[in-house]
Coordinates of C-alpha atoms (C1' of nucleotides) in Angstrom, one line a residue:
Chain A
M4 CA -7.3 -17.9 -19.3
L5 CA -7.7 -15.8 -22.4
S6 CA -11.4 -16.6 -22.6
T7 CA -12.1 -15.7 -19.0
Q8 CA -11.3 -12.1 -19.0
T9 CA -14.7 -11.3 -19.7
S10 CA -16.4 -13.9 -18.2
E11 CA -16.7 -12.8 -14.6
I12 CA -18.8 -15.0 -12.3
R13 CA -22.3 -13.6 -12.3
P14 CA -21.7 -10.6 -14.7
A15 CA -24.7 -8.9 -13.3
T16 CA -25.1 -6.4 -16.0
T17 CA -23.6 -8.2 -18.8
A18 CA -26.0 -6.8 -21.3
T19 CA -25.7 -3.2 -19.9
M20 CA -21.7 -3.7 -20.1
Q21 CA -21.9 -4.7 -23.7
S22 CA -24.2 -2.1 -24.9
S23 CA -22.3 0.6 -23.1
S24 CA -19.0 -0.4 -24.6
M25 CA -20.8 -0.3 -27.9
E26 CA -21.8 3.3 -27.2
A27 CA -18.3 4.0 -25.7
G28 CA -16.5 3.3 -28.9
R29 CA -16.9 3.6 -32.5
Q30 CA -15.2 1.2 -34.8
R31 CA -12.7 3.0 -37.1
Q32 CA -10.1 1.1 -39.1
G33 CA -10.6 -1.8 -36.9
R34 CA -10.0 -0.1 -33.7
L35 CA -12.0 1.9 -31.3
W36 CA -12.1 5.5 -30.3
S37 CA -13.8 7.5 -27.3
N38 CA -14.6 11.0 -27.0
L39 CA -14.2 13.3 -24.0
K40 CA -17.3 12.7 -22.4
E41 CA -16.9 8.9 -22.5
V42 CA -13.5 9.4 -21.1
C43 CA -14.8 11.4 -18.2
D44 CA -17.4 9.2 -17.4
L45 CA -15.1 6.2 -17.3
L46 CA -13.0 8.1 -14.8
H47 CA -16.2 9.2 -12.8
I48 CA -15.4 12.8 -13.5
P49 CA -18.4 14.8 -13.3
A50 CA -17.9 16.3 -16.7
A51 CA -20.5 19.0 -17.4
C52 CA -19.0 18.5 -20.9
S53 CA -21.0 21.0 -23.1
V54 CA -18.7 20.1 -26.0
T55 CA -19.5 16.5 -26.9
N56 CA -17.0 17.2 -29.7
E57 CA -16.8 14.1 -31.9
E58 CA -13.7 15.5 -33.6
L59 CA -12.0 14.9 -30.1
L60 CA -11.4 11.3 -30.0
F61 CA -9.0 9.0 -28.3
Q62 CA -7.7 5.9 -29.7
H63 CA -8.0 2.5 -28.0
V64 CA -5.5 -0.1 -28.2
Q65 CA -5.9 -4.0 -27.0
F66 CA -3.4 -6.0 -25.1
K67 CA -3.4 -9.8 -24.5
T68 CA -2.8 -11.5 -21.3
G69 CA 0.8 -11.3 -20.2
Q70 CA 1.8 -8.3 -22.5
R71 CA 3.6 -5.4 -21.2
I72 CA 1.9 -1.7 -21.6
H73 CA 5.1 0.0 -20.7
T74 CA 8.3 -0.8 -18.9
I75 CA 10.6 0.9 -16.2
G76 CA 12.9 3.4 -18.0
Q77 CA 10.9 3.5 -21.4
P78 CA 10.5 7.2 -22.5
F79 CA 7.2 8.5 -21.5
D80 CA 4.7 10.1 -23.9
T81 CA 1.2 8.7 -23.2
L82 CA -1.2 8.0 -20.3
Y83 CA -3.7 5.2 -20.4
I84 CA -7.1 4.7 -19.2
V85 CA -8.3 1.2 -18.7
N86 CA -11.5 0.5 -20.5
S87 CA -11.7 -3.3 -19.8
G88 CA -9.4 -5.9 -18.3
F89 CA -7.1 -6.1 -15.4
L90 CA -3.5 -5.3 -15.1
K91 CA -0.9 -5.0 -12.4
T92 CA 1.7 -2.3 -12.0
V93 CA 5.1 -3.2 -10.5
L94 CA 8.4 -2.0 -9.5
I95 CA 11.6 -4.0 -10.0
D96 CA 14.3 -4.0 -7.4
E97 CA 17.9 -4.2 -8.2
F98 CA 17.8 -8.1 -8.3
G99 CA 14.8 -8.6 -10.4
N100 CA 12.2 -9.1 -7.6
E101 CA 8.8 -7.8 -8.3
Q102 CA 6.9 -5.4 -5.9
V103 CA 3.4 -5.0 -6.9
L104 CA 2.0 -1.4 -6.7
S105 CA -1.6 -1.7 -7.9
F106 CA -4.0 -3.7 -9.7
P107 CA -5.5 -1.4 -12.2
M108 CA -9.0 -1.9 -13.7
K109 CA -11.8 -0.2 -15.5
G110 CA -11.5 3.5 -14.9
D111 CA -8.0 3.5 -13.8
M112 CA -5.3 5.6 -15.1
L113 CA -1.7 4.2 -16.0
G114 CA 1.5 6.0 -16.7
V115 CA 1.2 9.1 -14.3
D116 CA 4.6 8.3 -12.7
G117 CA 6.2 8.8 -16.2
I118 CA 5.4 12.5 -16.3
H119 CA 8.0 13.8 -13.8
T120 CA 11.1 12.3 -15.3
R121 CA 9.6 11.7 -19.0
H122 CA 10.4 7.9 -18.2
Y123 CA 8.0 5.5 -16.8
S124 CA 9.1 4.4 -13.3
S125 CA 7.1 1.4 -13.1
E126 CA 6.0 -1.5 -15.3
A127 CA 2.6 -2.3 -16.3
V128 CA 1.4 -5.8 -17.3
A129 CA -2.0 -7.1 -18.4
L130 CA -3.3 -9.8 -16.3
S131 CA -6.1 -10.4 -18.6
D132 CA -7.0 -9.4 -22.2
C133 CA -7.4 -5.6 -22.0
D134 CA -8.7 -2.5 -23.8
L135 CA -7.0 0.6 -23.1
I136 CA -7.7 4.3 -24.1
L137 CA -4.5 6.3 -25.3
L138 CA -4.0 9.8 -24.0
P139 CA -0.9 11.2 -25.6
F140 CA 0.3 13.5 -22.8
K141 CA 1.1 16.4 -25.0
K142 CA -2.2 16.5 -26.7
L143 CA -4.0 16.0 -23.3
T144 CA -2.4 18.9 -21.7
A145 CA -2.9 21.3 -24.7
L146 CA -6.6 20.2 -24.6
G147 CA -6.8 20.8 -21.0
R148 CA -6.3 24.5 -21.6
V149 CA -9.4 24.5 -23.8
H150 CA -11.7 22.1 -22.0
L151 CA -11.4 22.9 -18.5
E152 CA -13.2 19.7 -17.4
L153 CA -10.5 18.0 -18.9
E154 CA -7.6 19.7 -16.9
N155 CA -9.7 19.3 -14.0
M156 CA -10.0 15.7 -14.5
M157 CA -6.2 15.4 -14.9
Y158 CA -5.5 17.0 -11.4
G159 CA -8.4 15.3 -10.0
V160 CA -7.2 11.8 -11.1
M161 CA -3.7 12.4 -9.9
S162 CA -4.7 13.6 -6.5
R163 CA -7.0 10.6 -6.2
E164 CA -4.1 8.3 -7.1
L165 CA -1.9 10.0 -4.5
V166 CA -4.5 9.5 -1.8
R167 CA -4.9 5.8 -2.9
E168 CA -1.2 5.4 -2.3
Q169 CA -1.2 7.3 1.0
A170 CA -3.8 4.9 2.1
M171 CA -1.7 2.1 1.0
I172 CA 1.3 3.4 3.0
G173 CA -1.0 3.8 6.1
M174 CA -2.2 0.0 5.6
L175 CA 1.4 -1.3 5.1
G176 CA 2.7 0.8 8.0
A177 CA 0.1 -0.2 10.6
L178 CA -2.0 -3.2 9.9
S179 CA -1.7 -6.8 10.5
A180 CA -1.6 -9.5 7.9
E181 CA -5.3 -10.3 8.5
A182 CA -6.4 -6.7 8.3
R183 CA -4.5 -6.2 5.2
V184 CA -6.0 -9.2 3.6
A185 CA -9.4 -8.3 4.7
R186 CA -9.3 -4.8 3.3
F187 CA -7.8 -6.0 0.0
L188 CA -10.9 -8.2 -0.4
V189 CA -13.1 -5.4 0.6
S190 CA -11.9 -3.0 -1.8
L191 CA -11.8 -5.7 -4.8
A192 CA -15.4 -6.3 -3.9
E193 CA -16.2 -2.5 -4.2
R194 CA -14.3 -2.3 -7.3
F195 CA -16.4 -5.1 -8.9
A196 CA -19.6 -3.5 -7.6
Q197 CA -18.7 -0.2 -9.3
M198 CA -18.0 -2.0 -12.7
G199 CA -21.5 -3.7 -12.4
Y200 CA -20.1 -7.2 -11.3
S201 CA -21.1 -9.0 -8.1
S202 CA -19.3 -8.0 -5.1
K203 CA -20.3 -11.0 -3.4
L204 CA -18.8 -13.7 -5.6
F205 CA -15.7 -13.1 -8.0
N206 CA -12.5 -14.5 -9.3
L207 CA -9.1 -13.3 -8.5
R208 CA -7.1 -12.2 -11.3
M209 CA -3.8 -12.5 -9.6
T210 CA -1.8 -15.2 -8.0
R211 CA -1.0 -15.5 -4.2
H212 CA 2.3 -14.4 -4.8
E213 CA 1.0 -11.0 -6.5
I214 CA -1.3 -10.4 -3.7
G215 CA 1.5 -11.0 -1.1
S216 CA 3.7 -8.6 -3.0
Y217 CA 0.9 -6.0 -3.1
L218 CA 0.2 -6.5 0.7
G219 CA 3.7 -6.7 1.9
L220 CA 3.2 -10.3 2.8
T221 CA 4.4 -13.9 1.7
L222 CA 2.3 -16.0 -0.6
E223 CA 1.9 -18.6 2.4
T224 CA 0.5 -15.9 4.8
V225 CA -2.2 -14.8 2.2
S226 CA -3.2 -18.4 1.6
R227 CA -3.4 -19.2 5.4
T228 CA -5.3 -16.0 6.0
L229 CA -7.8 -16.8 3.4
S230 CA -8.3 -20.2 4.8
A231 CA -8.6 -18.7 8.1
F232 CA -11.3 -16.5 6.9
N233 CA -13.0 -19.2 5.1
E234 CA -13.1 -21.3 8.5
I235 CA -14.6 -18.8 10.5
G236 CA -17.2 -18.0 7.9
L237 CA -16.2 -14.5 6.7
I238 CA -15.6 -15.7 3.1
S239 CA -15.6 -18.8 1.1
V240 CA -12.4 -19.6 -1.0
D241 CA -12.0 -22.1 -3.7
Q242 CA -8.6 -21.6 -5.5
R243 CA -9.3 -18.2 -7.2
T244 CA -13.1 -17.9 -6.4
I245 CA -13.8 -15.8 -3.5
G246 CA -17.2 -15.4 -2.1
I247 CA -17.8 -12.5 0.5
K248 CA -20.0 -13.9 3.3
D249 CA -19.6 -11.0 6.0
P250 CA -18.3 -7.7 4.3
E251 CA -19.0 -5.7 7.4
A252 CA -16.7 -7.9 9.5
L253 CA -14.1 -7.7 6.9
K254 CA -14.3 -4.1 6.8
T255 CA -13.8 -3.5 10.5
L256 CA -11.2 -6.2 10.9
R257 CA -8.0 -4.5 12.1
R258 CA -4.7 -5.0 13.8
L259 CA -4.6 -6.5 17.3
P260 CA -4.2 -2.9 18.3
P261 CA -1.4 -1.4 20.4
S262 CA -2.3 -1.5 23.9
R263 CA -5.9 -1.9 24.6
T264 CA -6.5 -5.4 23.2
R265 CA -3.3 -6.6 24.6
A266 CA -4.3 -5.4 28.1
K267 CA -7.7 -7.2 27.7
Q268 CA -5.9 -10.5 26.5
L269 CA -3.5 -10.3 29.3
A270 CA -6.3 -9.9 31.8
A271 CA -8.0 -12.7 30.4
A272 CA -5.3 -14.9 30.2
K273 CA -4.3 -14.3 33.8
T274 CA -7.6 -14.7 35.3
K275 CA -8.3 -17.8 33.4
G276 CA -5.0 -19.1 31.9
A277 CA -6.8 -21.8 30.0
E278 CA -9.7 -20.3 27.9
S279 CA -8.6 -20.0 24.5
D280 CA -11.3 -18.2 22.4
A281 CA -9.4 -18.6 19.0
P282 CA -12.4 -17.7 16.7
A283 CA -13.0 -14.5 18.6
Q284 CA -9.4 -13.3 18.7
L285 CA -9.4 -13.3 14.9
L286 CA -11.9 -10.5 14.9
A287 CA -11.4 -7.2 15.4
A288 CA -10.6 -6.3 19.0
L289 CA -11.9 -3.2 20.7
Chain B
M27 CA 13.6 24.3 19.9
L28 CA 12.2 27.3 18.5
S29 CA 15.7 28.7 17.9
T30 CA 17.1 25.5 16.4
Q31 CA 15.1 25.5 13.2
T32 CA 17.5 27.4 11.3
S33 CA 20.7 26.5 13.2
E34 CA 21.6 23.3 11.5
I35 CA 24.8 21.8 12.5
R36 CA 27.5 22.7 9.9
P37 CA 25.4 24.8 7.7
A38 CA 27.8 24.6 4.8
T39 CA 26.1 27.2 2.9
T40 CA 24.8 29.6 5.5
A41 CA 25.9 32.6 3.8
T42 CA 24.2 31.4 0.3
M43 CA 21.1 30.3 2.1
Q44 CA 20.5 33.7 3.7
S45 CA 21.2 35.7 0.6
S46 CA 19.1 33.6 -1.6
S47 CA 16.1 33.8 0.8
M48 CA 16.6 37.5 0.6
E49 CA 16.4 37.3 -3.1
A50 CA 13.7 35.0 -3.0
G51 CA 11.2 37.1 -1.0
R52 CA 10.6 40.8 -0.9
Q53 CA 9.2 42.4 2.2
R54 CA 5.4 43.9 1.8
Q55 CA 3.2 44.7 4.6
G56 CA 5.2 42.5 7.0
R57 CA 5.1 39.5 5.0
L58 CA 7.1 37.9 2.1
W59 CA 6.2 37.3 -1.5
S60 CA 7.8 35.3 -4.2
N61 CA 7.6 35.4 -8.0
L62 CA 6.9 32.6 -10.4
K63 CA 10.7 32.1 -11.1
E64 CA 11.6 31.7 -7.4
V65 CA 8.8 29.3 -6.9
C66 CA 10.0 27.0 -10.0
D67 CA 13.4 27.3 -8.7
L68 CA 12.5 26.2 -5.2
L69 CA 10.8 23.1 -6.8
H70 CA 13.9 22.3 -8.9
I71 CA 11.7 22.8 -11.9
P72 CA 13.6 23.9 -14.9
A73 CA 11.7 27.1 -15.7
A74 CA 12.7 28.6 -18.9
C75 CA 10.5 31.4 -17.4
S76 CA 11.0 34.3 -20.0
V77 CA 8.3 36.2 -18.2
T78 CA 9.8 37.4 -14.8
N79 CA 6.3 38.7 -13.9
E80 CA 6.8 40.9 -10.8
E81 CA 3.0 41.2 -10.7
L82 CA 2.7 37.5 -10.3
L83 CA 3.7 37.2 -6.8
F84 CA 2.7 34.5 -4.1
Q85 CA 2.3 35.4 -0.6
H86 CA 4.3 33.7 2.3
V87 CA 2.9 32.5 5.7
Q88 CA 4.8 31.5 8.8
F89 CA 4.0 28.7 11.1
K90 CA 5.5 28.1 14.7
T91 CA 6.8 24.7 15.8
G92 CA 3.7 22.3 16.5
Q93 CA 1.2 24.5 14.5
R94 CA -1.1 22.7 12.1
I95 CA -1.0 23.9 8.3
H96 CA -4.2 21.9 7.7
T97 CA -6.3 19.2 9.1
I98 CA -8.0 16.2 7.6
G99 CA -11.5 17.0 6.3
Q100 CA -10.7 20.7 6.2
P101 CA -12.0 22.4 2.8
F102 CA -9.2 22.5 0.5
D103 CA -8.4 25.6 -1.5
T104 CA -4.6 26.2 -1.4
L105 CA -1.4 24.3 -2.0
Y106 CA 1.7 25.1 0.0
I107 CA 5.5 25.0 -0.9
V108 CA 8.1 24.9 1.9
N109 CA 10.4 27.6 1.6
S110 CA 12.1 26.8 5.1
G111 CA 11.6 24.6 7.9
F112 CA 10.5 20.8 8.7
L113 CA 7.0 19.4 8.8
K114 CA 5.2 16.2 8.9
T115 CA 2.2 14.9 7.3
V116 CA 0.1 12.3 8.9
L117 CA -3.2 10.2 8.6
I118 CA -5.2 9.8 11.8
D119 CA -7.0 6.3 11.8
E120 CA -10.4 5.7 13.6
F121 CA -9.0 5.6 17.1
G122 CA -6.6 8.6 16.9
N123 CA -3.3 6.7 16.0
E124 CA -1.0 8.9 13.8
Q125 CA 0.6 7.3 10.7
V126 CA 3.3 9.6 9.5
L127 CA 3.2 9.9 5.7
S128 CA 6.0 12.1 4.8
F129 CA 8.5 14.8 6.3
P130 CA 8.1 17.6 4.1
M131 CA 11.2 20.1 3.9
K132 CA 12.4 23.0 1.6
G133 CA 10.9 22.7 -1.9
D134 CA 8.4 20.2 -1.3
M135 CA 4.6 20.7 -1.9
L136 CA 2.0 20.1 0.6
G137 CA -1.8 19.8 0.1
V138 CA -2.0 18.0 -3.2
D139 CA -4.1 15.2 -1.7
G140 CA -6.8 17.9 -1.1
I141 CA -7.5 18.4 -4.7
H142 CA -9.5 15.3 -5.5
T143 CA -12.3 15.5 -2.8
R144 CA -11.7 19.3 -2.3
H145 CA -10.9 18.4 1.3
Y146 CA -7.6 17.8 2.7
S147 CA -7.2 14.1 3.5
S148 CA -4.2 14.4 5.7
E149 CA -2.8 16.7 8.3
A150 CA 0.4 18.7 8.1
V151 CA 2.3 19.8 11.2
A152 CA 5.3 22.1 11.7
L153 CA 8.1 20.4 13.2
S154 CA 10.1 23.6 13.5
D155 CA 9.1 27.1 12.8
C156 CA 8.4 27.2 9.1
D157 CA 8.0 29.5 6.2
L158 CA 5.5 28.4 3.5
I159 CA 4.5 30.0 0.2
L160 CA 0.7 29.9 -0.6
L161 CA -0.5 28.6 -3.9
P162 CA -4.2 29.4 -4.1
F163 CA -5.3 26.5 -6.4
K164 CA -7.9 28.1 -8.3
K165 CA -5.4 30.9 -9.2
L166 CA -2.8 28.5 -9.8
T167 CA -4.8 26.5 -12.5
A168 CA -5.8 29.7 -14.2
L169 CA -2.1 31.0 -14.4
G170 CA -1.2 27.7 -15.6
R171 CA -3.0 28.2 -18.6
V172 CA -1.1 31.3 -19.5
H173 CA 2.3 30.3 -18.0
L174 CA 3.1 26.7 -19.5
E175 CA 6.1 26.5 -17.2
L176 CA 3.6 26.7 -14.3
E177 CA 1.3 24.1 -15.6
N178 CA 4.4 21.8 -16.3
M179 CA 5.4 22.3 -12.8
M180 CA 2.2 21.3 -11.3
Y181 CA 1.9 17.9 -13.3
G182 CA 6.0 17.4 -12.7
V183 CA 5.2 17.9 -8.9
M184 CA 2.6 15.7 -8.6
S185 CA 3.9 12.9 -10.7
R186 CA 7.0 13.0 -8.4
E187 CA 5.3 13.0 -5.2
L188 CA 3.7 9.9 -6.8
V189 CA 6.8 8.3 -7.7
R190 CA 8.0 9.0 -4.2
E191 CA 5.2 7.4 -2.5
Q192 CA 5.3 4.2 -5.0
A193 CA 8.9 4.0 -3.6
M194 CA 7.7 4.2 -0.3
I195 CA 5.3 1.4 -0.8
G196 CA 8.2 -0.7 -2.3
M197 CA 10.3 -0.2 0.8
L198 CA 7.4 -0.9 3.3
G199 CA 6.5 -4.0 1.3
A200 CA 9.9 -5.6 0.8
L201 CA 12.7 -4.2 3.2
S202 CA 13.6 -5.2 6.6
A203 CA 13.7 -2.8 9.5
E204 CA 17.4 -2.2 9.1
A205 CA 17.1 -1.6 5.4
R206 CA 14.2 0.9 6.1
V207 CA 16.2 2.8 8.6
A208 CA 19.2 2.8 6.5
R209 CA 17.5 4.2 3.5
F210 CA 15.6 6.5 5.6
L211 CA 19.0 8.0 6.7
V212 CA 20.5 8.1 3.3
S213 CA 17.4 9.9 1.9
L214 CA 17.6 12.4 4.8
A215 CA 21.3 13.0 3.9
E216 CA 20.6 13.4 0.6
R217 CA 17.9 16.2 1.2
F218 CA 20.1 17.9 3.6
A219 CA 22.7 17.8 1.0
Q220 CA 20.3 19.4 -1.5
M221 CA 19.6 22.1 0.7
G222 CA 23.2 23.1 1.1
Y223 CA 23.4 21.5 4.5
S224 CA 26.0 18.9 5.5
S225 CA 25.0 15.3 4.6
K226 CA 27.4 13.9 7.1
L227 CA 26.2 15.4 10.2
F228 CA 22.7 16.5 11.1
N229 CA 20.0 16.6 13.6
L230 CA 16.8 14.5 13.3
R231 CA 14.0 16.8 13.5
M232 CA 11.5 14.0 14.7
T233 CA 11.2 11.8 17.4
R234 CA 11.8 8.0 17.4
H235 CA 8.2 7.5 17.5
E236 CA 7.5 9.6 14.3
I237 CA 10.3 7.8 12.5
G238 CA 9.0 4.7 13.6
S239 CA 5.6 5.4 12.3
Y240 CA 6.8 6.6 9.1
L241 CA 8.9 3.4 8.4
G242 CA 6.3 1.1 9.8
L243 CA 8.3 0.1 12.9
T244 CA 8.1 0.7 16.6
L245 CA 10.2 3.2 18.3
E246 CA 12.2 0.6 20.0
T247 CA 13.1 -1.0 17.0
V248 CA 14.3 2.4 15.5
S249 CA 16.3 3.1 18.5
R250 CA 17.9 -0.6 18.5
T251 CA 18.7 -0.3 14.8
L252 CA 20.3 3.1 15.2
S253 CA 22.5 1.8 18.2
A254 CA 23.3 -1.3 16.1
F255 CA 24.6 0.9 13.1
N256 CA 26.5 2.9 15.6
E257 CA 28.1 0.0 17.0
I258 CA 29.4 -1.4 13.5
G259 CA 30.5 2.1 12.7
L260 CA 28.0 2.8 10.0
I261 CA 26.9 6.1 11.8
S262 CA 27.3 8.0 15.1
V263 CA 24.4 8.6 17.1
D264 CA 23.8 10.9 19.9
Q265 CA 20.0 11.6 20.6
R266 CA 18.9 13.5 17.7
T267 CA 22.5 14.1 16.2
I268 CA 23.4 11.7 13.5
G269 CA 26.8 11.4 11.8
I270 CA 26.9 9.4 8.7
K271 CA 30.1 7.5 8.6
D272 CA 29.6 5.0 5.7
P273 CA 26.8 6.2 3.2
E274 CA 27.8 3.5 0.7
A275 CA 27.2 0.7 3.2
L276 CA 23.9 2.4 4.3
K277 CA 22.7 2.6 0.7
T278 CA 23.2 -1.3 -0.3
L279 CA 22.2 -2.5 3.2
R280 CA 19.9 -5.5 2.9
R281 CA 19.7 -7.3 6.1
L282 CA 21.2 -6.9 9.4
P283 CA 24.5 -8.2 10.7
P284 CA 24.1 -10.9 13.4
S285 CA 25.0 -8.8 16.4
R286 CA 27.7 -10.2 18.6
T287 CA 25.3 -11.4 21.2
R288 CA 23.4 -13.3 18.5
A289 CA 26.7 -14.7 17.2
K290 CA 27.5 -15.9 20.7
Q291 CA 24.1 -17.3 20.9
L292 CA 24.6 -19.2 17.8
A293 CA 28.1 -20.3 18.7
A294 CA 26.9 -21.4 22.0
A295 CA 23.9 -23.2 20.7
K296 CA 25.4 -24.8 17.7
T297 CA 28.3 -26.9 17.2
K298 CA 27.1 -28.8 14.4
G299 CA 27.4 -26.7 11.3
A300 CA 30.9 -24.9 11.2
E301 CA 29.9 -22.8 8.3
S302 CA 29.4 -19.4 10.3
D303 CA 30.9 -16.8 8.2
A304 CA 29.9 -14.1 10.6
P305 CA 32.1 -11.3 9.1
A306 CA 30.8 -11.7 5.5
Q307 CA 27.3 -11.7 6.7
L308 CA 27.9 -8.1 8.0
L309 CA 27.3 -6.8 4.4
A310 CA 24.2 -7.1 2.5
A311 CA 23.9 -10.4 1.0
L312 CA 22.7 -11.2 -2.6
Chain C
dC30 C1' 15.3 20.7 42.0
dG31 C1' 11.7 18.0 40.0
dA32 C1' 8.5 16.5 36.5
dG33 C1' 7.6 15.0 32.0
dG34 C1' 9.1 13.7 27.3
dC35 C1' 12.1 11.3 24.9
dC36 C1' 15.7 7.7 24.4
dT37 C1' 18.1 3.3 25.3
dT38 C1' 18.3 -1.5 26.7
dG39 C1' 16.8 -6.0 28.0
dA40 C1' 14.0 -10.1 28.3
dA41 C1' 10.0 -12.7 26.6
dC42 C1' 6.8 -13.4 23.4
dG43 C1' 4.4 -13.9 18.9
dA44 C1' 3.4 -13.0 14.3
dA45 C1' 4.8 -13.9 9.9
dA46 C1' 8.6 -15.7 7.2
dT47 C1' 11.0 -19.8 6.0
dC48 C1' 11.6 -24.3 4.9
dA49 C1' 9.4 -28.4 3.3
dA50 C1' 5.8 -31.5 1.2
dA51 C1' 1.6 -32.6 -0.8
dG52 C1' -2.5 -31.5 -3.5
dT53 C1' -5.0 -29.2 -7.4
dC54 C1' -5.4 -27.5 -12.0
dA55 C1' -4.5 -26.1 -17.1
dG56 C1' -2.3 -27.2 -21.0
dT57 C1' 0.6 -30.3 -23.9
dG58 C1' 1.6 -33.9 -26.6
dG59 C1' 1.6 -38.7 -27.3
Chain D
dC1 C1' -8.1 -40.0 -24.0
dC2 C1' -4.8 -39.8 -20.6
dA3 C1' -0.5 -39.2 -18.7
dC4 C1' 3.0 -35.6 -17.9
dT5 C1' 4.7 -31.2 -16.8
dG6 C1' 4.8 -27.1 -14.6
dA7 C1' 2.7 -23.2 -12.2
dC8 C1' -0.1 -22.3 -8.4
dT9 C1' -2.1 -23.4 -3.8
dT10 C1' -2.6 -25.4 0.7
dT11 C1' -0.9 -26.8 4.9
dG12 C1' 2.5 -28.3 8.5
dA13 C1' 6.9 -27.6 11.3
dT14 C1' 10.2 -24.6 12.5
dT15 C1' 12.9 -20.3 12.9
dT16 C1' 13.5 -15.3 13.1
dC17 C1' 12.6 -10.7 13.4
dG18 C1' 10.2 -7.2 15.3
dT19 C1' 7.0 -6.1 19.0
dT20 C1' 5.6 -5.7 23.6
dC21 C1' 6.5 -5.0 28.2
dA22 C1' 9.6 -3.3 31.6
dA23 C1' 13.0 -0.3 33.8
dG24 C1' 16.4 3.1 34.0
dG25 C1' 18.9 7.1 31.9
dC26 C1' 18.9 11.7 29.8
dC27 C1' 17.8 16.3 28.7
dT28 C1' 14.9 20.4 28.9
dC29 C1' 11.9 23.6 30.9
dG30 C1' 9.6 25.5 34.6

DNA sequence: CGAGGCCTTGAACGAAATCAAAGTCAGTGG
DNA sequence: CCACTGACTTTGATTTCGTTCAAGGCCTCG
């Protein structure tokens, strides 16, 4: 487990990754540091950063698999950017049940929920060995007043995160189990592609239970749905190894929608009464 | 409908509300304006605002019931704060179905989702006549660099919104229909209390359909759940008038009481196990 | 007074949860 | 090296909760 966090299946740009991470940090006293430009790049913020200020450095910190980055209620003072590795963020309800909120990976920001009350409202846990960049919040806002790209970055990243959560709410509120799992796979594939890994074949970092929690489903439903996708050829599944076979079908798979589909199905059922076209019904209707 | 947006049942602090809204705006050219302090107060941001700069004014705009504040894809340039009235924000999926994301009211900020892409990613609609304060985003960030309370306010409000959405995700992912409706009522009651209205008796501003969309349920389920709460004395319901009878029970409710019909069914169907402790099951278990 | 939205309630169905039992895999220690 | 352990996954059988379909009532407004 420890050794697999960087051993993606088909790390298409291993060389690139390594060299860029060499660029992206300079060793100092056994740790790594990044400058503003590198931080902006990581966040995909178009930083017309005239000042490649080498004095403006942000420290890295490493976490091992299973370690907690921050816990609920802990006093807030720093944000984190994921430089490498995989994590989960969770809420804990009044009886200890975890609700997974996100699976942050390279380029994501952690800790924003702590700004409001000055205490983190969620918990972040490393699912693999991780390298995070520390952004002390006070320092960050002060710098933001001088380097406008940075200020812009902050607002942009927070807004982006908000939009992401809105999409999540929409998904939980409106989509069927199959559609949720399908979209989850697609978004994972896209994230991997962005990071230079293969979007066709990858390992899940999280358990079925964590996926289920994230998607508002049970682990059995997740497992069954993956098996069903496998059977109809949309993906291949072997434990945590996922192969994406038909990304387009996954993207357009959605809930057996309100009235229209149902009408069709009823009509079909009434006219025939015996023709069960199971595979077809798994696909998006309309 | 138009005349009811300010006529809350039992407007406990009508006088206060009116006088404060007199304070909070000065008439100029037929419109209202607010200064920085008033904006901060509205957002419940502790603004140790030394500079009660009267030159620093933000314009109000009024919307009538049903009017759209912004639409999806529209270019973003301003944020809004709700000074009075009730709204909904929605996503529209690829076939026109609405997914309600929030019901903003006094003190809430709108439009934050537009910062990232410079286009609004949701739509906001007035559910009653509304008075909104305009915050041109460019102007706002520029001012934030001078007035640190304002900058702080921005980060704080965005973080608060993020936390709210996280709680929403947790709710949609983990709670039963009854628990969702119960929490919805509790949070509404709390919002009304904050605004100086009664938290015991109020009118819903939205249809069952909109509530259902917000909570990830059908309108029938919402209606049935409200009726069930009414029957067991947690609330009173008459169309859109809701009376909160037992706020504590609503807050802690997990899963629903087996209704008498269900109890009957169970009794009729089963004579085997005699361990049916229906009354105890009325309250949240675990 | 009639039309159209909105709300309530019932009956039947179905998607996902729950309960249960094997099967797989990684790590551990004899 | 291999058996043991415990966490994770798959699959099947059954149950339940929420949806869907349907019908009727209520309120507002023209």
